[in-house]
Amino acid sequence: QVQLVESGGGLVQAGGFLRLSCAASGHTFSRYATGWFRQAPGKEREFVAGISRSSSSTTYADSVKGRFTISRDNAKNTAYLQMNSLKPEDTAVYYCAAAETGDPYRVIVGGRSYYYWGQGTQVTVSS
């Protein structure tokens, strides 16, 4: 199994940026497709971005497309979410998730397909 630990959250003004990191341990990170999800108070968890094992494929929610960038460094067992032009509606707890897959090009969007989750990191964007 793999353990995931997010970091990099915090308080930022609208228009600012943050970079979230997801450090993986316990297993070969390159075997896992990775995704970022978020959950705002009173709302359901939603998909933000996903990346394939090989980094060849990425997918974004429409709400973050053009502002967020997902990436990964398998040598460092770490995934990243670069968040630019942040908006107050981006305020949420952000979670990293991983799912083992045999397809190096597959991006997983559905939260139920992810088996491993981090504890989350709070992102707050002030107006």
JSON list of C-alpha atoms in Angstrom, two decimals:
[
{"chain": "A", "resi": 1, "resn": "GLN", "atom": "CA", "xyz": [0.00, 0.00, 0.00]},
{"chain": "A", "resi": 2, "resn": "VAL", "atom": "CA", "xyz": [0.98, 3.65, -0.29]},
{"chain": "A", "resi": 3, "resn": "GLN", "atom": "CA", "xyz": [0.77, 6.48, 2.23]},
{"chain": "A", "resi": 4, "resn": "LEU", "atom": "CA", "xyz": [0.09, 10.02, 1.04]},
{"chain": "A", "resi": 5, "resn": "VAL", "atom": "CA", "xyz": [0.88, 13.27, 2.85]},
{"chain": "A", "resi": 6, "resn": "GLU", "atom": "CA", "xyz": [-0.20, 16.64, 1.47]},
{"chain": "A", "resi": 7, "resn": "SER", "atom": "CA", "xyz": [1.47, 19.94, 2.24]},
{"chain": "A", "resi": 8, "resn": "GLY", "atom": "CA", "xyz": [1.58, 23.48, 0.95]},
{"chain": "A", "resi": 9, "resn": "GLY", "atom": "CA", "xyz": [-1.86, 24.72, 1.88]},
{"chain": "A", "resi": 10, "resn": "GLY", "atom": "CA", "xyz": [-2.47, 28.04, 3.56]},
{"chain": "A", "resi": 11, "resn": "LEU", "atom": "CA", "xyz": [-4.15, 31.42, 3.42]},
{"chain": "A", "resi": 12, "resn": "VAL", "atom": "CA", "xyz": [-3.73, 33.49, 0.27]},
{"chain": "A", "resi": 13, "resn": "GLN", "atom": "CA", "xyz": [-5.41, 36.53, -1.25]},
{"chain": "A", "resi": 14, "resn": "ALA", "atom": "CA", "xyz": [-7.51, 36.26, -4.36]},
{"chain": "A", "resi": 15, "resn": "GLY", "atom": "CA", "xyz": [-5.30, 36.31, -7.42]},
{"chain": "A", "resi": 16, "resn": "GLY", "atom": "CA", "xyz": [-2.46, 34.67, -5.54]},
{"chain": "A", "resi": 17, "resn": "PHE", "atom": "CA", "xyz": [-0.93, 31.26, -5.92]},
{"chain": "A", "resi": 18, "resn": "LEU", "atom": "CA", "xyz": [-0.04, 28.15, -3.96]},
{"chain": "A", "resi": 19, "resn": "ARG", "atom": "CA", "xyz": [1.74, 24.92, -4.74]},
{"chain": "A", "resi": 20, "resn": "LEU", "atom": "CA", "xyz": [0.49, 21.78, -3.09]},
{"chain": "A", "resi": 21, "resn": "SER", "atom": "CA", "xyz": [2.68, 18.73, -2.72]},
{"chain": "A", "resi": 22, "resn": "CYS", "atom": "CA", "xyz": [1.70, 15.11, -2.18]},
{"chain": "A", "resi": 23, "resn": "ALA", "atom": "CA", "xyz": [4.50, 12.94, -0.85]},
{"chain": "A", "resi": 24, "resn": "ALA", "atom": "CA", "xyz": [4.03, 9.19, -1.30]},
{"chain": "A", "resi": 25, "resn": "SER", "atom": "CA", "xyz": [5.72, 6.42, 0.61]},
{"chain": "A", "resi": 26, "resn": "GLY", "atom": "CA", "xyz": [5.42, 2.71, 1.09]},
{"chain": "A", "resi": 27, "resn": "HIS", "atom": "CA", "xyz": [5.25, 1.52, -2.49]},
{"chain": "A", "resi": 28, "resn": "THR", "atom": "CA", "xyz": [6.40, 2.29, -6.02]},
{"chain": "A", "resi": 29, "resn": "PHE", "atom": "CA", "xyz": [4.73, 5.62, -6.76]},
{"chain": "A", "resi": 30, "resn": "SER", "atom": "CA", "xyz": [5.08, 5.19, -10.50]},
{"chain": "A", "resi": 31, "resn": "ARG", "atom": "CA", "xyz": [2.52, 2.37, -10.38]},
{"chain": "A", "resi": 32, "resn": "TYR", "atom": "CA", "xyz": [-0.25, 4.77, -9.33]},
{"chain": "A", "resi": 33, "resn": "ALA", "atom": "CA", "xyz": [-2.37, 7.24, -11.19]},
{"chain": "A", "resi": 34, "resn": "THR", "atom": "CA", "xyz": [-2.78, 10.31, -9.00]},
{"chain": "A", "resi": 35, "resn": "GLY", "atom": "CA", "xyz": [-5.51, 12.85, -8.50]},
{"chain": "A", "resi": 36, "resn": "TRP", "atom": "CA", "xyz": [-6.36, 15.95, -6.51]},
{"chain": "A", "resi": 37, "resn": "PHE", "atom": "CA", "xyz": [-9.79, 16.47, -5.03]},
{"chain": "A", "resi": 38, "resn": "ARG", "atom": "CA", "xyz": [-11.27, 19.17, -2.83]},
{"chain": "A", "resi": 39, "resn": "GLN", "atom": "CA", "xyz": [-14.13, 19.55, -0.42]},
{"chain": "A", "resi": 40, "resn": "ALA", "atom": "CA", "xyz": [-15.57, 22.87, 0.68]},
{"chain": "A", "resi": 41, "resn": "PRO", "atom": "CA", "xyz": [-17.73, 23.20, 3.81]},
{"chain": "A", "resi": 42, "resn": "GLY", "atom": "CA", "xyz": [-21.23, 21.91, 3.18]},
{"chain": "A", "resi": 43, "resn": "LYS", "atom": "CA", "xyz": [-20.34, 20.61, -0.26]},
{"chain": "A", "resi": 44, "resn": "GLU", "atom": "CA", "xyz": [-19.49, 17.24, -1.71]},
{"chain": "A", "resi": 45, "resn": "ARG", "atom": "CA", "xyz": [-15.95, 16.28, -2.57]},
{"chain": "A", "resi": 46, "resn": "GLU", "atom": "CA", "xyz": [-15.13, 17.15, -6.16]},
{"chain": "A", "resi": 47, "resn": "PHE", "atom": "CA", "xyz": [-12.46, 16.19, -8.65]},
{"chain": "A", "resi": 48, "resn": "VAL", "atom": "CA", "xyz": [-9.89, 18.89, -9.37]},
{"chain": "A", "resi": 49, "resn": "ALA", "atom": "CA", "xyz": [-7.18, 17.31, -11.51]},
{"chain": "A", "resi": 50, "resn": "GLY", "atom": "CA", "xyz": [-5.70, 13.95, -12.41]},
{"chain": "A", "resi": 51, "resn": "ILE", "atom": "CA", "xyz": [-2.47, 12.70, -13.93]},
{"chain": "A", "resi": 52, "resn": "SER", "atom": "CA", "xyz": [-1.46, 9.37, -15.38]},
{"chain": "A", "resi": 53, "resn": "ARG", "atom": "CA", "xyz": [1.38, 7.23, -14.08]},
{"chain": "A", "resi": 54, "resn": "SER", "atom": "CA", "xyz": [3.65, 8.35, -16.89]},
{"chain": "A", "resi": 55, "resn": "SER", "atom": "CA", "xyz": [2.64, 12.05, -16.70]},
{"chain": "A", "resi": 56, "resn": "SER", "atom": "CA", "xyz": [1.63, 11.78, -20.35]},
{"chain": "A", "resi": 57, "resn": "SER", "atom": "CA", "xyz": [-2.04, 12.50, -19.67]},
{"chain": "A", "resi": 58, "resn": "THR", "atom": "CA", "xyz": [-3.77, 15.07, -17.47]},
{"chain": "A", "resi": 59, "resn": "THR", "atom": "CA", "xyz": [-7.39, 16.06, -16.92]},
{"chain": "A", "resi": 60, "resn": "TYR", "atom": "CA", "xyz": [-8.84, 19.08, -15.14]},
{"chain": "A", "resi": 61, "resn": "ALA", "atom": "CA", "xyz": [-12.20, 20.14, -13.82]},
{"chain": "A", "resi": 62, "resn": "ASP", "atom": "CA", "xyz": [-13.64, 22.97, -15.88]},
{"chain": "A", "resi": 63, "resn": "SER", "atom": "CA", "xyz": [-13.57, 25.25, -12.85]},
{"chain": "A", "resi": 64, "resn": "VAL", "atom": "CA", "xyz": [-9.76, 25.12, -12.61]},
{"chain": "A", "resi": 65, "resn": "LYS", "atom": "CA", "xyz": [-8.75, 24.63, -16.23]},
{"chain": "A", "resi": 66, "resn": "GLY", "atom": "CA", "xyz": [-6.16, 27.19, -17.26]},
{"chain": "A", "resi": 67, "resn": "ARG", "atom": "CA", "xyz": [-5.37, 28.12, -13.65]},
{"chain": "A", "resi": 68, "resn": "PHE", "atom": "CA", "xyz": [-4.19, 24.86, -12.05]},
{"chain": "A", "resi": 69, "resn": "THR", "atom": "CA", "xyz": [-1.47, 22.50, -13.22]},
{"chain": "A", "resi": 70, "resn": "ILE", "atom": "CA", "xyz": [-0.96, 18.96, -11.98]},
{"chain": "A", "resi": 71, "resn": "SER", "atom": "CA", "xyz": [2.43, 17.30, -12.28]},
{"chain": "A", "resi": 72, "resn": "ARG", "atom": "CA", "xyz": [4.46, 14.54, -10.71]},
{"chain": "A", "resi": 73, "resn": "ASP", "atom": "CA", "xyz": [8.05, 13.51, -10.15]},
{"chain": "A", "resi": 74, "resn": "ASN", "atom": "CA", "xyz": [8.19, 9.74, -9.82]},
{"chain": "A", "resi": 75, "resn": "ALA", "atom": "CA", "xyz": [11.86, 9.86, -8.85]},
{"chain": "A", "resi": 76, "resn": "LYS", "atom": "CA", "xyz": [10.85, 11.96, -5.82]},
{"chain": "A", "resi": 77, "resn": "ASN", "atom": "CA", "xyz": [7.61, 10.04, -5.18]},
{"chain": "A", "resi": 78, "resn": "THR", "atom": "CA", "xyz": [5.75, 13.33, -5.22]},
{"chain": "A", "resi": 79, "resn": "ALA", "atom": "CA", "xyz": [2.80, 14.84, -7.02]},
{"chain": "A", "resi": 80, "resn": "TYR", "atom": "CA", "xyz": [2.11, 18.55, -7.24]},
{"chain": "A", "resi": 81, "resn": "LEU", "atom": "CA", "xyz": [-0.77, 20.91, -7.83]},
{"chain": "A", "resi": 82, "resn": "GLN", "atom": "CA", "xyz": [0.24, 24.40, -8.90]},
{"chain": "A", "resi": 83, "resn": "MET", "atom": "CA", "xyz": [-2.66, 26.74, -8.28]},
{"chain": "A", "resi": 84, "resn": "ASN", "atom": "CA", "xyz": [-2.57, 30.19, -9.87]},
{"chain": "A", "resi": 85, "resn": "SER", "atom": "CA", "xyz": [-5.10, 33.01, -10.04]},
{"chain": "A", "resi": 86, "resn": "LEU", "atom": "CA", "xyz": [-6.82, 31.68, -6.96]},
{"chain": "A", "resi": 87, "resn": "LYS", "atom": "CA", "xyz": [-10.41, 32.65, -6.27]},
{"chain": "A", "resi": 88, "resn": "PRO", "atom": "CA", "xyz": [-12.40, 32.63, -3.02]},
{"chain": "A", "resi": 89, "resn": "GLU", "atom": "CA", "xyz": [-14.44, 29.73, -4.43]},
{"chain": "A", "resi": 90, "resn": "ASP", "atom": "CA", "xyz": [-11.25, 27.64, -4.47]},
{"chain": "A", "resi": 91, "resn": "THR", "atom": "CA", "xyz": [-11.35, 27.60, -0.67]},
{"chain": "A", "resi": 92, "resn": "ALA", "atom": "CA", "xyz": [-11.52, 23.97, 0.45]},
{"chain": "A", "resi": 93, "resn": "VAL", "atom": "CA", "xyz": [-9.61, 21.09, 1.95]},
{"chain": "A", "resi": 94, "resn": "TYR", "atom": "CA", "xyz": [-7.52, 19.59, -0.82]},
{"chain": "A", "resi": 95, "resn": "TYR", "atom": "CA", "xyz": [-6.84, 15.87, -0.92]},
{"chain": "A", "resi": 96, "resn": "CYS", "atom": "CA", "xyz": [-4.34, 13.83, -2.85]},
{"chain": "A", "resi": 97, "resn": "ALA", "atom": "CA", "xyz": [-5.38, 10.35, -3.98]},
{"chain": "A", "resi": 98, "resn": "ALA", "atom": "CA", "xyz": [-3.69, 7.41, -5.68]},
{"chain": "A", "resi": 99, "resn": "ALA", "atom": "CA", "xyz": [-4.92, 4.35, -7.53]},
{"chain": "A", "resi": 100, "resn": "GLU", "atom": "CA", "xyz": [-2.79, 1.52, -8.82]},
{"chain": "A", "resi": 101, "resn": "THR", "atom": "CA", "xyz": [-3.25, 0.90, -12.53]},
{"chain": "A", "resi": 102, "resn": "GLY", "atom": "CA", "xyz": [-1.55, -1.16, -15.19]},
{"chain": "A", "resi": 103, "resn": "ASP", "atom": "CA", "xyz": [-2.20, 1.51, -17.83]},
{"chain": "A", "resi": 104, "resn": "PRO", "atom": "CA", "xyz": [0.54, 4.17, -17.83]},
{"chain": "A", "resi": 105, "resn": "TYR", "atom": "CA", "xyz": [-1.65, 6.59, -19.79]},
{"chain": "A", "resi": 106, "resn": "ARG", "atom": "CA", "xyz": [-4.83, 6.34, -17.76]},
{"chain": "A", "resi": 107, "resn": "VAL", "atom": "CA", "xyz": [-6.19, 9.35, -15.86]},
{"chain": "A", "resi": 108, "resn": "ILE", "atom": "CA", "xyz": [-8.74, 8.50, -13.17]},
{"chain": "A", "resi": 109, "resn": "VAL", "atom": "CA", "xyz": [-11.49, 11.02, -12.51]},
{"chain": "A", "resi": 110, "resn": "GLY", "atom": "CA", "xyz": [-13.91, 9.19, -10.24]},
{"chain": "A", "resi": 111, "resn": "GLY", "atom": "CA", "xyz": [-13.19, 9.43, -6.57]},
{"chain": "A", "resi": 112, "resn": "ARG", "atom": "CA", "xyz": [-14.50, 5.93, -5.94]},
{"chain": "A", "resi": 113, "resn": "SER", "atom": "CA", "xyz": [-11.73, 4.53, -8.12]},
{"chain": "A", "resi": 114, "resn": "TYR", "atom": "CA", "xyz": [-9.06, 5.86, -5.79]},
{"chain": "A", "resi": 115, "resn": "TYR", "atom": "CA", "xyz": [-8.11, 3.58, -2.94]},
{"chain": "A", "resi": 116, "resn": "TYR", "atom": "CA", "xyz": [-5.47, 5.66, -1.16]},
{"chain": "A", "resi": 117, "resn": "TRP", "atom": "CA", "xyz": [-6.05, 9.15, 0.23]},
{"chain": "A", "resi": 118, "resn": "GLY", "atom": "CA", "xyz": [-4.06, 11.72, 2.13]},
{"chain": "A", "resi": 119, "resn": "GLN", "atom": "CA", "xyz": [-5.29, 13.57, 5.19]},
{"chain": "A", "resi": 120, "resn": "GLY", "atom": "CA", "xyz": [-5.88, 16.82, 3.32]},
{"chain": "A", "resi": 121, "resn": "THR", "atom": "CA", "xyz": [-4.49, 20.33, 3.44]},
{"chain": "A", "resi": 122, "resn": "GLN", "atom": "CA", "xyz": [-6.56, 23.49, 3.92]},
{"chain": "A", "resi": 123, "resn": "VAL", "atom": "CA", "xyz": [-6.53, 26.16, 1.24]},
{"chain": "A", "resi": 124, "resn": "THR", "atom": "CA", "xyz": [-8.23, 29.45, 2.09]},
{"chain": "A", "resi": 125, "resn": "VAL", "atom": "CA", "xyz": [-8.52, 32.25, -0.46]},
{"chain": "A", "resi": 126, "resn": "SER", "atom": "CA", "xyz": [-9.57, 35.64, 0.88]},
{"chain": "A", "resi": 127, "resn": "SER", "atom": "CA", "xyz": [-11.35, 38.22, -1.25]}
]
